PDB file of C-alpha atoms in Angstrom:
ATOM      1  CA  LEU A   1       0.048   0.008  -0.022  1.00  0.00           C
ATOM      2  CA  ALA A   2       2.872   2.352   0.853  1.00  0.00           C
ATOM      3  CA  ALA A   3       4.608   1.552  -2.386  1.00  0.00           C
ATOM      4  CA  LEU A   4       1.293   2.031  -4.356  1.00  0.00           C
ATOM      5  CA  THR A   5       0.799   5.415  -2.613  1.00  0.00           C
ATOM      6  CA  ILE A   6       4.335   6.635  -3.587  1.00  0.00           C
ATOM      7  CA  VAL A   7       3.822   5.544  -7.216  1.00  0.00           C
ATOM      8  CA  VAL A   8       0.429   7.334  -7.484  1.00  0.00           C
ATOM      9  CA  PHE A   9       1.757  10.442  -5.792  1.00  0.00           C
ATOM     10  CA  ARG A  10       4.822  10.652  -8.004  1.00  0.00           C
ATOM     11  CA  ALA A  11       2.547  10.136 -11.168  1.00  0.00           C
ATOM     12  CA  TYR A  12       0.335  12.876 -10.037  1.00  0.00           C
ATOM     13  CA  ARG A  13       3.108  15.279  -9.461  1.00  0.00           C
ATOM     14  CA  LYS A  14       4.467  14.482 -12.898  1.00  0.00           C
ATOM     15  CA  PHE A  15       1.076  15.213 -14.264  1.00  0.00           C
ATOM     16  CA  GLU A  16       1.031  18.515 -12.532  1.00  0.00           C
ATOM     17  CA  ARG A  17       4.381  19.575 -13.849  1.00  0.00           C
ATOM     18  CA  GLN A  18       3.502  18.677 -17.443  1.00  0.00           C
ATOM     19  CA  PHE A  19      -0.021  19.928 -17.598  1.00  0.00           C
ATOM     20  CA  LEU A  20      -0.407  22.541 -14.783  1.00  0.00           C
ATOM     21  CA  GLY A  21       3.076  24.124 -15.025  1.00  0.00           C
ATOM     22  CA  THR A  22       4.179  23.496 -11.486  1.00  0.00           C
ATOM     23  CA  ASN A  23       7.798  22.888 -12.357  1.00  0.00           C
ATOM     24  CA  VAL A  24      10.449  24.996 -10.577  1.00  0.00           C
ATOM     25  CA  LEU A  25      13.378  26.099 -12.611  1.00  0.00           C
ATOM     26  CA  LYS A  26      16.840  25.498 -11.112  1.00  0.00           C
ATOM     27  CA  LYS A  27      20.294  26.478 -12.174  1.00  0.00           C
ATOM     28  CA  SER A  28      23.481  24.424 -11.867  1.00  0.00           C
ATOM     29  CA  GLY A  29      27.044  25.548 -11.216  1.00  0.00           C
ATOM     30  CA  THR A  30      26.097  28.511  -9.033  1.00  0.00           C
ATOM     31  CA  LYS A  31      27.314  29.072  -5.441  1.00  0.00           C
ATOM     32  CA  LYS A  32      24.093  28.231  -3.445  1.00  0.00           C
ATOM     33  CA  ILE A  33      23.361  28.666   0.182  1.00  0.00           C
ATOM     34  CA  ARG A  34      20.653  27.078   2.236  1.00  0.00           C
ATOM     35  CA  ARG A  35      18.542  28.379   5.227  1.00  0.00           C
ATOM     36  CA  ILE A  36      16.123  26.609   7.455  1.00  0.00           C
ATOM     37  CA  ARG A  37      12.915  28.466   8.266  1.00  0.00           C
ATOM     38  CA  PRO A  38      10.325  26.471  10.318  1.00  0.00           C
ATOM     39  CA  ALA A  39       6.649  27.219  10.002  1.00  0.00           C
ATOM     40  CA  TRP A  40       7.097  29.807   7.330  1.00  0.00           C
ATOM     41  CA  MET A  41       3.812  29.077   5.680  1.00  0.00           C
ATOM     42  CA  TYR A  42       1.886  30.290   8.830  1.00  0.00           C
ATOM     43  CA  GLU A  43       3.538  33.798   8.473  1.00  0.00           C
ATOM     44  CA  PRO A  44       3.151  34.844   4.818  1.00  0.00           C
ATOM     45  CA  LEU A  45       4.144  38.520   5.300  1.00  0.00           C
ATOM     46  CA  ARG A  46       7.136  37.752   7.554  1.00  0.00           C
ATOM     47  CA  THR A  47       8.386  35.200   4.999  1.00  0.00           C
ATOM     48  CA  LYS A  48       7.878  37.635   2.161  1.00  0.00           C
ATOM     49  CA  ILE A  49       9.893  40.341   3.964  1.00  0.00           C
ATOM     50  CA  TRP A  50      12.574  37.769   4.790  1.00  0.00           C
ATOM     51  CA  LEU A  51      12.951  36.712   1.204  1.00  0.00           C
ATOM     52  CA  GLU A  52      13.270  40.365  -0.004  1.00  0.00           C
ATOM     53  CA  GLU A  53      15.907  41.032   2.656  1.00  0.00           C
ATOM     54  CA  MET A  54      17.872  38.110   1.190  1.00  0.00           C
ATOM     55  CA  VAL A  55      17.740  39.772  -2.110  1.00  0.00           C
ATOM     56  CA  GLU A  56      19.336  42.900  -0.518  1.00  0.00           C
ATOM     57  CA  ARG A  57      22.053  40.561   0.671  1.00  0.00           C
ATOM     58  CA  GLY A  58      22.723  39.420  -2.871  1.00  0.00           C
ATOM     59  CA  TYR A  59      20.724  36.119  -3.027  1.00  0.00           C
ATOM     60  CA  GLU A  60      17.489  35.215  -4.766  1.00  0.00           C
ATOM     61  CA  LEU A  61      15.271  32.216  -3.940  1.00  0.00           C
ATOM     62  CA  GLU A  62      15.680  29.227  -6.243  1.00  0.00           C
ATOM     63  CA  SER A  63      13.573  26.485  -4.535  1.00  0.00           C
ATOM     64  CA  VAL A  64      12.091  25.241  -1.343  1.00  0.00           C
ATOM     65  CA  PHE A  65      11.917  21.789   0.143  1.00  0.00           C
ATOM     66  CA  SER A  66       9.755  21.661   3.234  1.00  0.00           C
ATOM     67  CA  THR A  67      11.451  24.145   5.507  1.00  0.00           C
ATOM     68  CA  ILE A  68      14.762  24.300   3.634  1.00  0.00           C
ATOM     69  CA  PHE A  69      15.202  27.379   1.412  1.00  0.00           C
ATOM     70  CA  THR A  70      17.833  27.246  -1.329  1.00  0.00           C
ATOM     71  CA  PHE A  71      19.208  30.516  -2.593  1.00  0.00           C
ATOM     72  CA  ARG A  72      21.616  31.489  -5.470  1.00  0.00           C
ATOM     73  CA  PRO A  73      23.433  34.671  -6.324  1.00  0.00           C
ATOM     74  CA  LYS A  74      20.891  36.991  -7.741  1.00  0.00           C
ATOM     75  CA  ASP A  75      20.671  37.909 -11.427  1.00  0.00           C
ATOM     76  CA  LYS A  76      18.604  41.001 -10.915  1.00  0.00           C
ATOM     77  CA  ASN A  77      18.916  43.928  -8.559  1.00  0.00           C
ATOM     78  CA  ASN A  78      15.292  43.973  -7.432  1.00  0.00           C
ATOM     79  CA  ILE A  79      12.955  40.974  -6.965  1.00  0.00           C
ATOM     80  CA  ALA A  80       9.436  40.984  -5.532  1.00  0.00           C
ATOM     81  CA  TYR A  81       8.022  37.993  -3.801  1.00  0.00           C
ATOM     82  CA  GLU A  82       4.515  36.781  -3.009  1.00  0.00           C
ATOM     83  CA  VAL A  83       3.730  34.003  -0.488  1.00  0.00           C
ATOM     84  CA  VAL A  84       0.189  32.941  -1.277  1.00  0.00           C
ATOM     85  CA  PHE A  85      -2.262  30.375   0.104  1.00  0.00           C
ATOM     86  CA  GLU A  86      -5.137  29.141  -1.955  1.00  0.00           C
ATOM     87  CA  THR A  87      -7.844  26.633  -0.869  1.00  0.00           C
ATOM     88  CA  LYS A  88      -8.473  25.685  -4.513  1.00  0.00           C
ATOM     89  CA  ILE A  89      -6.489  26.061  -7.687  1.00  0.00           C
ATOM     90  CA  ASN A  90      -7.794  25.644 -11.209  1.00  0.00           C
ATOM     91  CA  ALA A  91      -5.885  24.270 -14.142  1.00  0.00           C
ATOM     92  CA  ASN A  92      -4.881  27.819 -15.401  1.00  0.00           C
ATOM     93  CA  TYR A  93      -3.565  29.128 -12.068  1.00  0.00           C
ATOM     94  CA  PHE A  94       0.137  28.507 -12.652  1.00  0.00           C
ATOM     95  CA  GLN A  95       0.304  29.354 -16.265  1.00  0.00           C
ATOM     96  CA  LEU A  96      -1.707  32.537 -15.797  1.00  0.00           C
ATOM     97  CA  HIS A  97       0.834  34.008 -13.313  1.00  0.00           C
ATOM     98  CA  LYS A  98       3.774  32.839 -15.394  1.00  0.00           C
ATOM     99  CA  ASP A  99       2.278  34.700 -18.386  1.00  0.00           C
ATOM    100  CA  PHE A 100       2.361  37.797 -16.217  1.00  0.00           C
ATOM    101  CA  GLY A 101       6.034  37.326 -15.541  1.00  0.00           C
ATOM    102  CA  TRP A 102       5.993  35.588 -12.189  1.00  0.00           C
ATOM    103  CA  GLU A 103       8.452  32.705 -11.568  1.00  0.00           C
ATOM    104  CA  LEU A 104       7.221  29.782  -9.450  1.00  0.00           C
ATOM    105  CA  LYS A 105       9.665  29.065  -6.633  1.00  0.00           C
ATOM    106  CA  TYR A 106       7.580  26.650  -4.575  1.00  0.00           C
ATOM    107  CA  THR A 107       4.340  24.784  -4.558  1.00  0.00           C
ATOM    108  CA  SER A 108       3.071  22.473  -1.808  1.00  0.00           C
ATOM    109  CA  ASN A 109       2.260  18.890  -2.443  1.00  0.00           C
ATOM    110  CA  ILE A 110      -1.402  19.203  -1.276  1.00  0.00           C
ATOM    111  CA  THR A 111      -3.502  20.585  -4.123  1.00  0.00           C
ATOM    112  CA  TRP A 112      -6.494  21.439  -1.922  1.00  0.00           C
ATOM    113  CA  LEU A 113      -4.318  23.346   0.530  1.00  0.00           C
ATOM    114  CA  ASN A 114      -1.855  24.975  -1.761  1.00  0.00           C
ATOM    115  CA  TYR A 115       0.884  27.243  -0.611  1.00  0.00           C
ATOM    116  CA  THR A 116       2.964  28.867  -3.376  1.00  0.00           C
ATOM    117  CA  ILE A 117       5.936  31.170  -3.426  1.00  0.00           C
ATOM    118  CA  TRP A 118       6.395  33.452  -6.513  1.00  0.00           C
ATOM    119  CA  GLY A 119       9.107  35.850  -7.467  1.00  0.00           C
ATOM    120  CA  MET A 120       9.356  38.537 -10.165  1.00  0.00           C
ATOM    121  CA  PRO A 121      12.376  40.759 -10.948  1.00  0.00           C
ATOM    122  CA  TYR A 122      11.833  44.357 -11.713  1.00  0.00           C
ATOM    123  CA  GLU A 123      13.946  47.413 -12.659  1.00  0.00           C
ATOM    124  CA  GLN A 124      14.893  50.293 -10.393  1.00  0.00           C
ATOM    125  CA  GLY A 125      12.181  53.037 -10.534  1.00  0.00           C
ATOM    126  CA  GLU A 126       9.458  50.675 -11.709  1.00  0.00           C
ATOM    127  CA  GLU A 127       6.442  49.953  -9.493  1.00  0.00           C
ATOM    128  CA  LYS A 128       6.999  46.930  -7.258  1.00  0.00           C
ATOM    129  CA  PRO A 129       5.015  43.875  -8.718  1.00  0.00           C
ATOM    130  CA  ALA A 130       2.269  42.404  -6.713  1.00  0.00           C
ATOM    131  CA  PHE A 131      -0.474  39.778  -7.330  1.00  0.00           C
ATOM    132  CA  SER A 132      -3.116  42.411  -6.616  1.00  0.00           C
ATOM    133  CA  TYR A 133      -3.052  46.134  -6.172  1.00  0.00           C
ATOM    134  CA  ASP A 134      -6.627  46.178  -4.852  1.00  0.00           C
ATOM    135  CA  GLU A 135      -6.729  46.670  -1.063  1.00  0.00           C
ATOM    136  CA  ARG A 136      -9.934  44.832  -0.635  1.00  0.00           C
ATOM    137  CA  GLU A 137      -8.741  41.817  -2.635  1.00  0.00           C
ATOM    138  CA  ARG A 138      -5.542  41.666  -0.635  1.00  0.00           C
ATOM    139  CA  ARG A 139      -7.377  41.743   2.696  1.00  0.00           C
ATOM    140  CA  LYS A 140      -9.647  38.905   1.416  1.00  0.00           C
ATOM    141  CA  VAL A 141      -6.515  36.686   0.513  1.00  0.00           C
ATOM    142  CA  ALA A 142      -4.896  37.483   3.861  1.00  0.00           C
ATOM    143  CA  LYS A 143      -8.070  36.708   5.752  1.00  0.00           C
ATOM    144  CA  LYS A 144      -8.431  33.406   3.934  1.00  0.00           C
ATOM    145  CA  ALA A 145      -4.884  32.325   4.895  1.00  0.00           C
ATOM    146  CA  PHE A 146      -5.461  33.513   8.503  1.00  0.00           C
ATOM    147  CA  PHE A 147      -8.562  31.410   9.094  1.00  0.00           C
ATOM    148  CA  MET A 148      -6.833  28.366   7.492  1.00  0.00           C
ATOM    149  CA  ASN A 149      -3.730  28.738   9.637  1.00  0.00           C
ATOM    150  CA  CYS A 150      -5.704  29.463  12.877  1.00  0.00           C
ATOM    151  CA  GLY A 151      -7.922  26.504  12.164  1.00  0.00           C
ATOM    152  CA  MET A 152      -4.851  24.298  11.786  1.00  0.00           C
ATOM    153  CA  ALA A 153      -3.281  25.596  14.992  1.00  0.00           C
ATOM    154  CA  ILE A 154      -6.476  25.216  16.970  1.00  0.00           C
ATOM    155  CA  PHE A 155      -7.099  21.733  15.643  1.00  0.00           C
ATOM    156  CA  ILE A 156      -3.653  20.535  16.700  1.00  0.00           C
ATOM    157  CA  LEU A 157      -3.916  22.274  20.168  1.00  0.00           C
ATOM    158  CA  LEU A 158      -7.301  20.405  20.757  1.00  0.00           C
ATOM    159  CA  ILE A 159      -5.608  17.126  19.836  1.00  0.00           C
ATOM    160  CA  CYS A 160      -2.756  17.816  22.219  1.00  0.00           C
ATOM    161  CA  ALA A 161      -5.122  18.815  24.975  1.00  0.00           C
ATOM    162  CA  GLN A 162      -7.286  15.673  24.593  1.00  0.00           C
ATOM    163  CA  SER A 163      -4.108  13.510  24.520  1.00  0.00           C
ATOM    164  CA  ILE A 164      -2.798  15.107  27.658  1.00  0.00           C
ATOM    165  CA  TYR A 165      -6.145  14.679  29.344  1.00  0.00           C
ATOM    166  CA  MET A 166      -6.285  10.963  28.425  1.00  0.00           C
ATOM    167  CA  ASN A 167      -2.719  10.347  29.590  1.00  0.00           C
ATOM    168  CA  THR A 168      -3.107  12.209  32.965  1.00  0.00           C
ATOM    169  CA  ILE A 169      -6.671  12.405  34.251  1.00  0.00           C
ATOM    170  CA  VAL A 170      -7.901   9.117  33.037  1.00  0.00           C
ATOM    171  CA  THR A 171      -4.776   7.056  33.944  1.00  0.00           C
ATOM    172  CA  ASP A 172      -3.617   6.711  37.704  1.00  0.00           C
ATOM    173  CA  SER A 173       0.026   6.997  36.911  1.00  0.00           C
ATOM    174  CA  SER A 174       2.115  10.098  37.874  1.00  0.00           C
ATOM    175  CA  PHE A 175       2.442  12.895  35.244  1.00  0.00           C
ATOM    176  CA  LEU A 176       6.244  12.919  35.541  1.00  0.00           C
ATOM    177  CA  GLU A 177       7.705   9.390  35.616  1.00  0.00           C
ATOM    178  CA  TRP A 178      10.474   7.597  33.975  1.00  0.00           C
ATOM    179  CA  SER A 179       8.626   5.557  31.442  1.00  0.00           C
ATOM    180  CA  TYR A 180       7.476   5.603  27.881  1.00  0.00           C
ATOM    181  CA  MET A 181       4.216   7.269  28.638  1.00  0.00           C
ATOM    182  CA  GLY A 182       6.051   9.785  30.877  1.00  0.00           C
ATOM    183  CA  VAL A 183       8.213  10.878  27.973  1.00  0.00           C
ATOM    184  CA  ILE A 184       5.085  11.073  25.682  1.00  0.00           C
ATOM    185  CA  ARG A 185       3.358  13.456  28.193  1.00  0.00           C
ATOM    186  CA  VAL A 186       6.318  15.703  28.234  1.00  0.00           C
ATOM    187  CA  MET A 187       6.510  15.785  24.438  1.00  0.00           C
ATOM    188  CA  LEU A 188       2.770  16.574  24.283  1.00  0.00           C
ATOM    189  CA  VAL A 189       3.193  19.466  26.603  1.00  0.00           C
ATOM    190  CA  GLY A 190       6.195  20.706  24.704  1.00  0.00           C
ATOM    191  CA  MET A 191       4.163  20.422  21.414  1.00  0.00           C
ATOM    192  CA  SER A 192       1.200  22.216  22.855  1.00  0.00           C
ATOM    193  CA  MET A 193       3.449  25.092  23.987  1.00  0.00           C
ATOM    194  CA  LEU A 194       5.046  25.291  20.663  1.00  0.00           C
ATOM    195  CA  TRP A 195       1.655  25.498  18.864  1.00  0.00           C
ATOM    196  CA  LEU A 196       0.297  27.996  21.327  1.00  0.00           C
ATOM    197  CA  PHE A 197       3.345  30.214  20.660  1.00  0.00           C
ATOM    198  CA  LEU A 198       2.792  29.712  16.842  1.00  0.00           C
ATOM    199  CA  PHE A 199      -1.022  30.522  17.203  1.00  0.00           C
ATOM    200  CA  VAL A 200       0.025  33.874  18.868  1.00  0.00           C
ATOM    201  CA  ARG A 201       2.434  34.577  16.018  1.00  0.00           C
ATOM    202  CA  ILE A 202      -0.241  33.806  13.476  1.00  0.00           C
ATOM    203  CA  VAL A 203      -2.574  36.330  15.050  1.00  0.00           C
ATOM    204  CA  LEU A 204      -0.018  39.103  15.488  1.00  0.00           C
ATOM    205  CA  GLY A 205       1.338  38.351  11.929  1.00  0.00           C
ATOM    206  CA  TYR A 206      -2.237  38.806  10.581  1.00  0.00           C
ATOM    207  CA  ARG A 207      -2.641  42.136  12.357  1.00  0.00           C
ATOM    208  CA  LYS A 208       0.644  43.255  10.963  1.00  0.00           C
ATOM    209  CA  GLU A 209      -0.311  42.247   7.489  1.00  0.00           C
ATOM    210  CA  LEU A 210      -3.447  44.242   7.698  1.00  0.00           C
ATOM    211  CA  LYS A 211      -1.558  47.305   8.650  1.00  0.00           C
ATOM    212  CA  PHE A 212       0.887  46.604   5.879  1.00  0.00           C
ATOM    213  CA  ILE A 213      -1.900  46.460   3.350  1.00  0.00           C
ATOM    214  CA  GLY A 214      -3.300  49.732   4.643  1.00  0.00           C
TER     215      GLY A 214
END
């Protein structure tokens, strides 16, 4: 079953690259650097600002694998980035943005929860490119990503809370004990604290993005 799942998944990704245009262009022979950025998809604006700061340091984004960002020496002086979340993508989504001059840097493996990163070079003095210049549309997109990210964080927090309850209140064993379940309890508390922190960052990031939009 696992082997069949891998085969089907790879075949589907190949179909996406051929017919939807999800392929990411890479260059060989350049001096590349890699940076790790956990949970970047939950803070779109912060990730966008970070990518543009990397441009100022002389590097442009080439590709992303999970939380590993690969950069190469930039070809253009100015590059704008967009970190976008879409709940549903039609067949023309990728090709449409490429026709407008955007370069696809990353697309997630889950089509129904699609995170994408785009980049577009522009000349000095030109208006900075953006997916949308309409304030209402940008707020709508930001709100969509915010509700999705908040929902994910709350869902995981509820699972952690239920697991901690089942492993402490229901059982008679001590919370802190040197055993397999004792280690699991500590890990669950640590994960809950991490996702609580991330939830706060999501909320603060959304408020900052609304101010950024204007």
